[in-house]
One Martini backbone bead per residue (centre of mass of N, CA, C, O) as a GRO file, in nm:
protein
  162
    1MET     BB    1   0.721   3.792   3.405
    2SER     BB    2   0.571   3.703   3.137
    3PHE     BB    3   0.501   3.448   2.942
    4ILE     BB    4   0.572   3.585   2.668
    5ASP     BB    5   0.856   3.694   2.761
    6SER     BB    6   0.967   3.381   2.800
    7LEU     BB    7   0.970   3.283   2.474
    8ASP     BB    8   1.242   3.361   2.387
    9GLY     BB    9   1.374   3.064   2.240
   10ALA     BB   10   1.152   2.880   2.271
   11VAL     BB   11   1.002   2.561   2.291
   12VAL     BB   12   0.696   2.472   2.118
   13SER     BB   13   0.349   2.394   2.126
   14PHE     BB   14   0.047   2.393   1.925
   15PHE     BB   15  -0.292   2.397   2.042
   16ASN     BB   16  -0.598   2.351   1.961
   17TYR     BB   17  -0.876   2.454   2.135
   18GLY     BB   18  -1.104   2.273   1.990
   19THR     BB   19  -0.918   1.981   1.933
   20GLY     BB   20  -0.590   1.941   2.014
   21THR     BB   21  -0.439   1.991   1.780
   22CYS     BB   22  -0.140   2.036   1.593
   23LEU     BB   23   0.122   2.190   1.478
   24ASP     BB   24   0.244   2.047   1.160
   25LEU     BB   25   0.518   1.947   0.986
   26THR     BB   26   0.533   1.763   0.727
   27GLU     BB   27   0.764   1.531   0.820
   28GLY     BB   28   0.983   1.767   0.854
   29ASN     BB   29   1.012   1.912   0.596
   30SER     BB   30   1.246   2.144   0.421
   31ALA     BB   31   1.071   2.218   0.197
   32ASN     BB   32   0.939   2.441   0.022
   33GLY     BB   33   0.585   2.423   0.095
   34THR     BB   34   0.537   2.271   0.338
   35PRO     BB   35   0.282   2.167   0.508
   36ILE     BB   36   0.073   2.286   0.753
   37ILE     BB   37  -0.084   2.090   1.006
   38GLY     BB   38  -0.317   1.900   1.156
   39PHE     BB   39  -0.223   1.700   1.454
   40GLN     BB   40  -0.172   1.473   1.656
   41PHE     BB   41  -0.005   1.436   1.936
   42HIS     BB   42   0.367   1.319   1.964
   43GLY     BB   43   0.639   1.519   2.007
   44GLY     BB   44   0.771   1.589   1.765
   45GLN     BB   45   0.974   1.811   1.590
   46ASN     BB   46   0.737   1.886   1.383
   47GLN     BB   47   0.581   2.014   1.666
   48GLN     BB   48   0.825   2.209   1.699
   49TRP     BB   49   0.879   2.556   1.816
   50ARG     BB   50   1.070   2.840   1.766
   51LEU     BB   51   1.082   3.142   1.940
   52LEU     BB   52   1.155   3.460   1.769
   53LYS     BB   53   1.232   3.766   1.833
   54ASN     BB   54   1.215   4.046   1.606
   55GLU     BB   55   1.032   4.258   1.769
   56ASN     BB   56   1.006   4.496   2.058
   57ASN     BB   57   0.714   4.531   2.124
   58SER     BB   58   0.524   4.602   2.408
   59VAL     BB   59   0.263   4.456   2.311
   60TRP     BB   60   0.325   4.313   2.002
   61PRO     BB   61   0.543   4.128   1.913
   62THR     BB   62   0.751   3.989   1.682
   63TRP     BB   63   0.764   3.663   1.513
   64VAL     BB   64   0.948   3.375   1.471
   65ILE     BB   65   0.847   3.049   1.346
   66ARG     BB   66   1.051   2.760   1.411
   67ASN     BB   67   1.139   2.462   1.311
   68VAL     BB   68   1.325   2.220   1.464
   69LYS     BB   69   1.380   2.011   1.232
   70SER     BB   70   1.408   2.220   0.959
   71ASP     BB   71   1.449   2.539   0.984
   72THR     BB   72   1.169   2.650   0.923
   73ASN     BB   73   0.914   2.876   0.851
   74VAL     BB   74   0.636   3.030   0.907
   75ASP     BB   75   0.422   3.066   0.607
   76LEU     BB   76   0.249   3.289   0.407
   77TYR     BB   77   0.159   3.243   0.106
   78ASN     BB   78   0.257   3.521  -0.062
   79GLY     BB   79   0.088   3.700   0.139
   80GLY     BB   80  -0.200   3.614   0.147
   81GLU     BB   81  -0.533   3.756   0.216
   82GLY     BB   82  -0.697   3.516   0.171
   83ASN     BB   83  -0.901   3.291   0.248
   84GLY     BB   84  -0.700   2.990   0.264
   85THR     BB   85  -0.417   3.049   0.290
   86ARG     BB   86  -0.144   2.888   0.302
   87ILE     BB   87   0.056   2.718   0.544
   88ASN     BB   88   0.413   2.702   0.558
   89GLY     BB   89   0.723   2.596   0.497
   90TRP     BB   90   1.014   2.827   0.504
   91ALA     BB   91   1.272   2.980   0.423
   92GLY     BB   92   1.460   3.182   0.671
   93ALA     BB   93   1.511   3.402   0.894
   94ALA     BB   94   1.562   3.405   1.248
   95SER     BB   95   1.656   3.709   1.227
   96LYS     BB   96   1.573   4.000   1.106
   97ASN     BB   97   1.303   3.961   0.955
   98PRO     BB   98   1.150   4.113   0.656
   99ASN     BB   99   0.920   3.891   0.622
  100ASN     BB  100   0.577   3.911   0.649
  101HIS     BB  101   0.510   3.604   0.600
  102GLN     BB  102   0.711   3.540   0.881
  103LEU     BB  103   0.532   3.728   1.067
  104TRP     BB  104   0.422   3.733   1.419
  105ARG     BB  105   0.147   3.743   1.646
  106LEU     BB  106   0.070   3.707   1.994
  107VAL     BB  107  -0.262   3.706   2.079
  108THR     BB  108  -0.424   3.748   2.351
  109ALA     BB  109  -0.721   3.532   2.471
  110ASP     BB  110  -0.647   3.537   2.784
  111THR     BB  111  -0.584   3.604   3.122
  112LYS     BB  112  -0.313   3.405   3.135
  113GLY     BB  113  -0.150   3.394   2.855
  114ARG     BB  114  -0.205   3.081   2.688
  115VAL     BB  115  -0.393   3.203   2.471
  116PHE     BB  116  -0.385   3.230   2.108
  117MET     BB  117  -0.346   3.438   1.838
  118ILE     BB  118  -0.209   3.405   1.507
  119GLN     BB  119  -0.068   3.688   1.348
  120ASN     BB  120  -0.018   3.834   1.057
  121VAL     BB  121   0.154   4.115   0.977
  122GLY     BB  122   0.084   4.169   0.666
  123THR     BB  123  -0.255   4.090   0.688
  124GLY     BB  124  -0.411   4.004   0.975
  125THR     BB  125  -0.424   3.717   0.973
  126TYR     BB  126  -0.503   3.382   1.086
  127VAL     BB  127  -0.445   3.096   1.229
  128ASP     BB  128  -0.619   2.810   1.073
  129LEU     BB  129  -0.839   2.548   1.128
  130LEU     BB  130  -1.007   2.394   0.905
  131ASN     BB  131  -1.327   2.382   1.026
  132GLY     BB  132  -1.226   2.242   1.293
  133ASN     BB  133  -1.067   1.991   1.214
  134SER     BB  134  -0.940   1.679   1.369
  135ALA     BB  135  -0.800   1.570   1.137
  136ASN     BB  136  -0.547   1.442   1.001
  137GLY     BB  137  -0.424   1.693   0.770
  138THR     BB  138  -0.532   1.957   0.824
  139GLN     BB  139  -0.553   2.258   0.718
  140ILE     BB  140  -0.347   2.544   0.727
  141SER     BB  141  -0.457   2.889   0.750
  142GLY     BB  142  -0.552   3.191   0.643
  143TRP     BB  143  -0.776   3.411   0.844
  144ALA     BB  144  -1.011   3.593   0.925
  145GLY     BB  145  -1.036   3.800   1.233
  146ASN     BB  146  -1.106   3.811   1.600
  147VAL     BB  147  -1.102   3.813   1.937
  148GLU     BB  148  -1.415   3.839   1.990
  149SER     BB  149  -1.502   3.560   1.844
  150LYS     BB  150  -1.368   3.300   1.960
  151ASN     BB  151  -1.235   3.114   1.749
  152PRO     BB  152  -1.130   2.785   1.773
  153HIS     BB  153  -0.961   2.773   1.501
  154GLN     BB  154  -0.774   3.039   1.628
  155LEU     BB  155  -0.694   2.885   1.888
  156TRP     BB  156  -0.388   2.867   2.099
  157ARG     BB  157  -0.199   2.659   2.279
  158VAL     BB  158   0.090   2.679   2.494
  159LEU     BB  159   0.375   2.453   2.504
  160ARG     BB  160   0.645   2.389   2.671
  161MET     BB  161   0.944   2.182   2.574
  162ASP     BB  162   1.213   2.303   2.748
   0.00000   0.00000   0.00000
């Protein structure tokens, strides 16, 4: 079984490849629209995400990425296609989710299958740490990209927390 196949139901943290900062749901707030930001790792539940396979495509299955503390999903605001569209926490189904704003592909970006680009299913944009900034509170947004560019703003290491 590959690493990605073992992730269904797993709790993980995502570390930006360029800075080491993590995807963090601001204060673990469950309100719709709560910003997801880059923040130094502290291991709190607002930095822990449950991966739930939504569709079982053999190449790149789709995933719901659900915050452990708030039970909200990673959401590309209004499904916006423009660079800089905010990524927030938003209520949504944990399985059989029909909302493309909340469906993601983990696109393998290294030979060991532990570094990924996180691609929104509806727009094809990627989870991006704005300007590769390592400061706590840096915006996480959707941004155009491709695997060949190896953009460190869009590369994420996955660490299992469970």
